[in-house]
């Protein structure tokens, strides 16, 4: 746990950055990509493979997607770690912390590899 | 003169189910639990990005999957959970400059409120206009 505590400022930094990224950008992306696009509320051109691929594979698009998704994973890991402590799981906090931050790291690496493969 | 008690005691801890005891505690725990919802939403987006990387057919299959009835039910739940998180996060965020800016004079409270929620509205509109093909 010493290692986790030593990096506490980093966890809080990622928590804050991920919180603002998720709060300000995720509702729009979720609504647009998972609800409006499959329901054909946008034009056929707008959700065509060529256009969507072009948006996502653009260098700015890649940067935005990696930042939004990976920061949200880190934010969630930190929030859930503190939820576990509040719900009385302090006796296994090392396992919870390593598990959640490990998942966030895995999510970040996965996001980078998926976005790089565009 | 004080005498030290030899009675063994456990460290203080919260009573079980404390968070069900008051609506504020329940909202606090629900807010923290949105970590599951945000992560699930990101996984759904990540699957879409992976489909884009796999080609036209995979992208059409992704749209068909998320557009199915179970897919839409799940996506609406994720969106509602994410909106709950956004509103609560910004509500908390409004309080930070009022308390923490210290020697720097804080802007008037209404300005902070408008700045936070105008940011959410403007960025959501920008993302939707971009995805809808209105811009770019």
Short mmCIF file of C-alpha atoms in Angstrom, two decimals:
data_model
loop_
_atom_site.label_atom_id
_atom_site.label_comp_id
_atom_site.label_asym_id
_atom_site.label_seq_id
_atom_site.Cartn_x
_atom_site.Cartn_y
_atom_site.Cartn_z
CA UNK A 1 0.00 0.00 0.00
CA UNK A 2 2.97 2.32 0.55
CA UNK A 3 3.38 2.60 -3.21
CA UNK A 4 -0.31 3.45 -3.70
CA UNK A 5 -0.19 6.12 -0.95
CA UNK A 6 2.98 7.66 -2.34
CA UNK A 7 1.26 8.22 -5.68
CA UNK A 8 -1.87 9.72 -4.10
CA UNK A 9 -1.43 13.14 -5.84
CA UNK A 10 -1.31 11.37 -9.20
CA UNK A 11 -4.52 9.41 -8.50
CA UNK A 12 -6.32 12.64 -7.51
CA UNK A 13 -4.99 14.45 -10.60
CA UNK A 14 -6.29 11.69 -12.89
CA UNK A 15 -9.56 11.61 -10.92
CA UNK A 16 -10.14 15.34 -11.43
CA UNK A 17 -9.13 15.40 -15.09
CA UNK A 18 -11.18 12.29 -15.86
CA UNK A 19 -14.18 13.68 -13.97
CA UNK A 20 -14.28 16.86 -16.02
CA UNK A 21 -13.61 15.02 -19.30
CA UNK A 22 -16.42 12.53 -18.59
CA UNK A 23 -18.85 15.14 -17.26
CA UNK A 24 -18.43 17.50 -20.21
CA UNK A 25 -17.91 15.14 -23.16
CA UNK A 26 -19.25 11.66 -22.43
CA UNK A 27 -23.01 12.48 -22.56
CA UNK A 28 -22.65 13.91 -26.07
CA UNK A 29 -20.56 11.01 -27.37
CA UNK A 30 -22.80 8.36 -25.79
CA UNK A 31 -25.98 9.96 -27.10
CA UNK A 32 -24.57 10.58 -30.57
CA UNK A 33 -22.80 7.27 -31.17
CA UNK A 34 -24.97 4.75 -29.31
CA UNK A 35 -28.46 6.27 -29.61
CA UNK A 36 -28.80 8.84 -32.38
CA UNK A 37 -26.57 7.09 -34.96
CA UNK A 38 -28.17 3.60 -34.81
CA UNK A 39 -31.66 5.16 -34.75
CA UNK A 40 -30.79 7.03 -37.99
CA UNK A 41 -31.51 10.41 -36.39
CA UNK A 42 -28.43 11.64 -38.26
CA UNK A 43 -28.10 11.57 -42.05
CA UNK A 44 -26.77 8.48 -43.81
CA UNK A 45 -23.71 10.49 -44.88
CA UNK A 46 -23.01 11.61 -41.29
CA UNK A 47 -22.82 8.08 -39.87
CA UNK A 48 -21.26 6.46 -42.93
CA UNK A 49 -18.19 4.34 -42.30
CA UNK A 50 -15.90 6.61 -44.35
CA UNK A 51 -16.89 9.78 -42.48
CA UNK A 52 -16.85 8.26 -38.98
CA UNK A 53 -13.53 6.57 -39.66
CA UNK A 54 -12.13 9.86 -40.95
CA UNK A 55 -13.22 11.69 -37.79
CA UNK A 56 -11.85 9.06 -35.41
CA UNK A 57 -8.59 8.46 -37.28
CA UNK A 58 -7.77 12.16 -37.52
CA UNK A 59 -4.79 12.97 -35.21
CA UNK A 60 -6.96 15.28 -33.11
CA UNK A 61 -9.73 12.70 -33.05
CA UNK A 62 -7.32 10.01 -31.87
CA UNK A 63 -5.95 12.25 -29.14
CA UNK A 64 -9.44 13.19 -27.96
CA UNK A 65 -10.65 9.57 -27.88
CA UNK A 66 -7.60 8.28 -26.00
CA UNK A 67 -7.77 11.16 -23.49
CA UNK A 68 -11.53 10.88 -22.91
CA UNK A 69 -11.69 7.10 -22.54
CA UNK A 70 -8.49 6.48 -20.60
CA UNK A 71 -8.99 9.42 -18.19
CA UNK A 72 -12.55 8.21 -17.54
CA UNK A 73 -11.18 4.74 -16.66
CA UNK A 74 -8.74 6.29 -14.14
CA UNK A 75 -11.43 8.52 -12.70
CA UNK A 76 -13.76 5.55 -12.25
CA UNK A 77 -11.06 3.41 -10.63
CA UNK A 78 -10.30 6.09 -8.03
CA UNK A 79 -13.97 6.77 -7.32
CA UNK A 80 -14.74 3.06 -6.90
CA UNK A 81 -11.69 2.60 -4.65
CA UNK A 82 -13.06 5.22 -2.27
CA UNK A 83 -16.55 3.76 -2.53
CA UNK A 84 -15.13 0.39 -1.44
CA UNK A 85 -13.46 2.04 1.56
CA UNK A 86 -16.69 3.83 2.50
CA UNK A 87 -18.63 0.59 2.29
CA UNK A 88 -16.32 -1.08 4.81
CA UNK A 89 -13.83 -2.90 2.57
CA UNK A 90 -10.84 -1.19 4.20
CA UNK A 91 -9.40 -4.54 5.31
CA UNK A 92 -8.82 -5.50 1.67
CA UNK A 93 -7.92 -2.05 0.41
CA UNK A 94 -4.60 -3.15 -1.06
CA UNK A 95 -6.29 -5.75 -3.26
CA UNK A 96 -9.06 -3.30 -4.21
CA UNK A 97 -6.59 -0.52 -5.06
CA UNK A 98 -4.22 -2.67 -7.10
CA UNK A 99 -7.17 -4.37 -8.82
CA UNK A 100 -8.94 -1.14 -9.82
CA UNK A 101 -5.83 0.79 -10.86
CA UNK A 102 -4.63 -2.32 -12.70
CA UNK A 103 -7.91 -2.41 -14.64
CA UNK A 104 -7.57 1.30 -15.44
CA UNK A 105 -4.03 0.69 -16.74
CA UNK A 106 -5.27 -2.24 -18.81
CA UNK A 107 -8.10 -0.07 -20.18
CA UNK A 108 -5.64 2.66 -21.09
CA UNK A 109 -3.33 0.27 -22.96
CA UNK A 110 -6.33 -1.30 -24.72
CA UNK A 111 -7.64 2.15 -25.73
CA UNK A 112 -4.25 3.16 -27.14
CA UNK A 113 -3.95 -0.07 -29.13
CA UNK A 114 -7.52 0.15 -30.50
CA UNK A 115 -7.13 3.80 -31.49
CA UNK A 116 -3.68 3.12 -33.01
CA UNK A 117 -5.23 0.39 -35.17
CA UNK A 118 -7.66 2.83 -36.85
CA UNK B 1 -4.34 10.76 38.08
CA UNK B 2 -5.76 8.77 35.20
CA UNK B 3 -5.81 5.05 34.88
CA UNK B 4 -5.53 3.47 31.46
CA UNK B 5 -8.41 1.12 30.65
CA UNK B 6 -7.39 -2.42 29.81
CA UNK B 7 -10.70 -3.20 28.11
CA UNK B 8 -9.91 -4.22 24.51
CA UNK B 9 -11.82 -2.17 21.91
CA UNK B 10 -12.18 -2.40 18.14
CA UNK B 11 -11.38 0.64 16.01
CA UNK B 12 -14.48 2.72 15.23
CA UNK B 13 -16.17 1.82 11.95
CA UNK B 14 -19.32 2.80 10.10
CA UNK B 15 -22.47 0.84 10.97
CA UNK B 16 -23.52 -1.62 8.26
CA UNK B 17 -25.95 -0.13 5.77
CA UNK B 18 -25.14 3.44 6.88
CA UNK B 19 -25.59 4.73 3.38
CA UNK B 20 -29.28 3.77 3.33
CA UNK B 21 -29.89 5.91 6.40
CA UNK B 22 -30.25 9.29 4.71
CA UNK B 23 -31.05 10.45 1.13
CA UNK B 24 -27.80 12.46 1.05
CA UNK B 25 -25.72 9.37 1.89
CA UNK B 26 -27.63 7.39 -0.74
CA UNK B 27 -26.95 10.04 -3.41
CA UNK B 28 -23.28 10.11 -2.38
CA UNK B 29 -22.94 6.35 -2.83
CA UNK B 30 -24.91 6.41 -6.10
CA UNK B 31 -22.56 9.14 -7.35
CA UNK B 32 -19.48 7.08 -6.49
CA UNK B 33 -21.06 3.99 -8.09
CA UNK B 34 -21.36 5.86 -11.41
CA UNK B 35 -17.76 4.69 -11.89
CA UNK B 36 -19.32 1.42 -13.15
CA UNK B 37 -21.62 3.30 -15.54
CA UNK B 38 -18.88 5.57 -16.95
CA UNK B 39 -16.56 2.60 -17.50
CA UNK B 40 -19.31 0.61 -19.22
CA UNK B 41 -20.09 3.61 -21.46
CA UNK B 42 -16.43 3.87 -22.42
CA UNK B 43 -16.29 0.15 -23.22
CA UNK B 44 -19.29 0.56 -25.56
CA UNK B 45 -17.54 3.49 -27.28
CA UNK B 46 -14.31 1.50 -27.46
CA UNK B 47 -16.16 -1.35 -29.21
CA UNK B 48 -17.36 1.19 -31.77
CA UNK B 49 -13.83 2.45 -32.36
CA UNK B 50 -12.62 -1.14 -32.75
CA UNK B 51 -15.38 -1.73 -35.31
CA UNK B 52 -14.23 1.35 -37.22
CA UNK B 53 -10.76 -0.14 -37.31
CA UNK B 54 -12.11 -3.44 -38.67
CA UNK B 55 -13.92 -2.03 -41.69
CA UNK B 56 -17.31 -1.15 -43.13
CA UNK B 57 -19.10 -4.41 -42.30
CA UNK B 58 -17.94 -4.36 -38.66
CA UNK B 59 -19.16 -0.75 -38.27
CA UNK B 60 -22.60 -1.65 -39.69
CA UNK B 61 -22.76 -4.67 -37.36
CA UNK B 62 -21.87 -2.44 -34.39
CA UNK B 63 -24.67 0.01 -35.26
CA UNK B 64 -27.10 -2.92 -35.60
CA UNK B 65 -26.04 -4.30 -32.19
CA UNK B 66 -26.38 -1.06 -30.26
CA UNK B 67 -29.54 -0.24 -32.23
CA UNK B 68 -31.32 -3.46 -31.20
CA UNK B 69 -33.94 -3.25 -28.44
CA UNK B 70 -31.71 -4.67 -25.66
CA UNK B 71 -28.83 -2.54 -26.94
CA UNK B 72 -30.92 0.62 -26.82
CA UNK B 73 -32.25 -0.18 -23.34
CA UNK B 74 -28.69 -0.57 -22.11
CA UNK B 75 -27.48 2.57 -23.89
CA UNK B 76 -30.31 4.71 -22.49
CA UNK B 77 -29.53 3.45 -18.98
CA UNK B 78 -25.85 4.30 -19.50
CA UNK B 79 -26.80 7.76 -20.77
CA UNK B 80 -29.09 8.45 -17.80
CA UNK B 81 -26.37 7.31 -15.38
CA UNK B 82 -23.80 9.46 -17.17
CA UNK B 83 -26.08 12.51 -17.07
CA UNK B 84 -26.63 11.97 -13.33
CA UNK B 85 -22.85 11.88 -12.93
CA UNK B 86 -22.33 15.02 -15.07
CA UNK B 87 -24.90 17.12 -13.22
CA UNK B 88 -23.63 16.02 -9.81
CA UNK B 89 -19.96 16.46 -10.76
CA UNK B 90 -20.57 19.99 -12.02
CA UNK B 91 -22.70 20.76 -8.95
CA UNK B 92 -19.74 19.74 -6.78
CA UNK B 93 -17.36 21.58 -9.11
CA UNK B 94 -19.25 24.83 -8.59
CA UNK B 95 -18.44 24.72 -4.89
CA UNK B 96 -14.67 24.31 -5.33
CA UNK B 97 -13.80 27.83 -6.55
CA UNK B 98 -16.05 29.33 -3.88
CA UNK B 99 -14.14 27.59 -1.10
CA UNK B 100 -10.63 26.94 -2.39
CA UNK B 101 -9.46 29.99 -4.34
CA UNK B 102 -8.16 31.60 -1.15
CA UNK B 103 -6.42 34.90 -1.87
CA UNK B 104 -7.71 35.02 -5.45
CA UNK B 105 -11.16 36.63 -5.35
CA UNK B 106 -13.80 34.15 -6.47
CA UNK B 107 -16.12 35.27 -9.25
CA UNK B 108 -19.75 35.77 -8.23
CA UNK B 109 -21.53 32.45 -7.63
CA UNK B 110 -24.01 32.85 -10.54
CA UNK B 111 -21.05 33.29 -12.93
CA UNK B 112 -19.52 30.00 -11.75
CA UNK B 113 -22.85 28.20 -12.12
CA UNK B 114 -23.40 29.52 -15.63
CA UNK B 115 -19.80 28.77 -16.67
CA UNK B 116 -20.05 25.12 -15.57
CA UNK B 117 -23.41 24.30 -17.09
CA UNK B 118 -22.86 26.41 -20.21
CA UNK B 119 -19.69 24.36 -20.71
CA UNK B 120 -21.67 21.10 -20.55
CA UNK B 121 -24.32 22.46 -22.94
CA UNK B 122 -21.81 23.95 -25.41
CA UNK B 123 -19.54 20.89 -25.55
CA UNK B 124 -22.48 18.47 -25.87
CA UNK B 125 -23.90 20.59 -28.70
CA UNK B 126 -20.47 20.73 -30.39
CA UNK B 127 -20.02 16.93 -30.20
CA UNK B 128 -23.53 16.31 -31.55
CA UNK B 129 -23.13 18.83 -34.39
CA UNK B 130 -19.84 17.16 -35.29
CA UNK B 131 -21.32 13.65 -35.25
CA UNK B 132 -24.40 14.82 -37.16
CA UNK B 133 -22.24 16.19 -39.95
CA UNK B 134 -23.40 19.78 -39.48
CA UNK B 135 -19.78 20.83 -38.93
CA UNK B 136 -16.84 19.13 -40.73
#
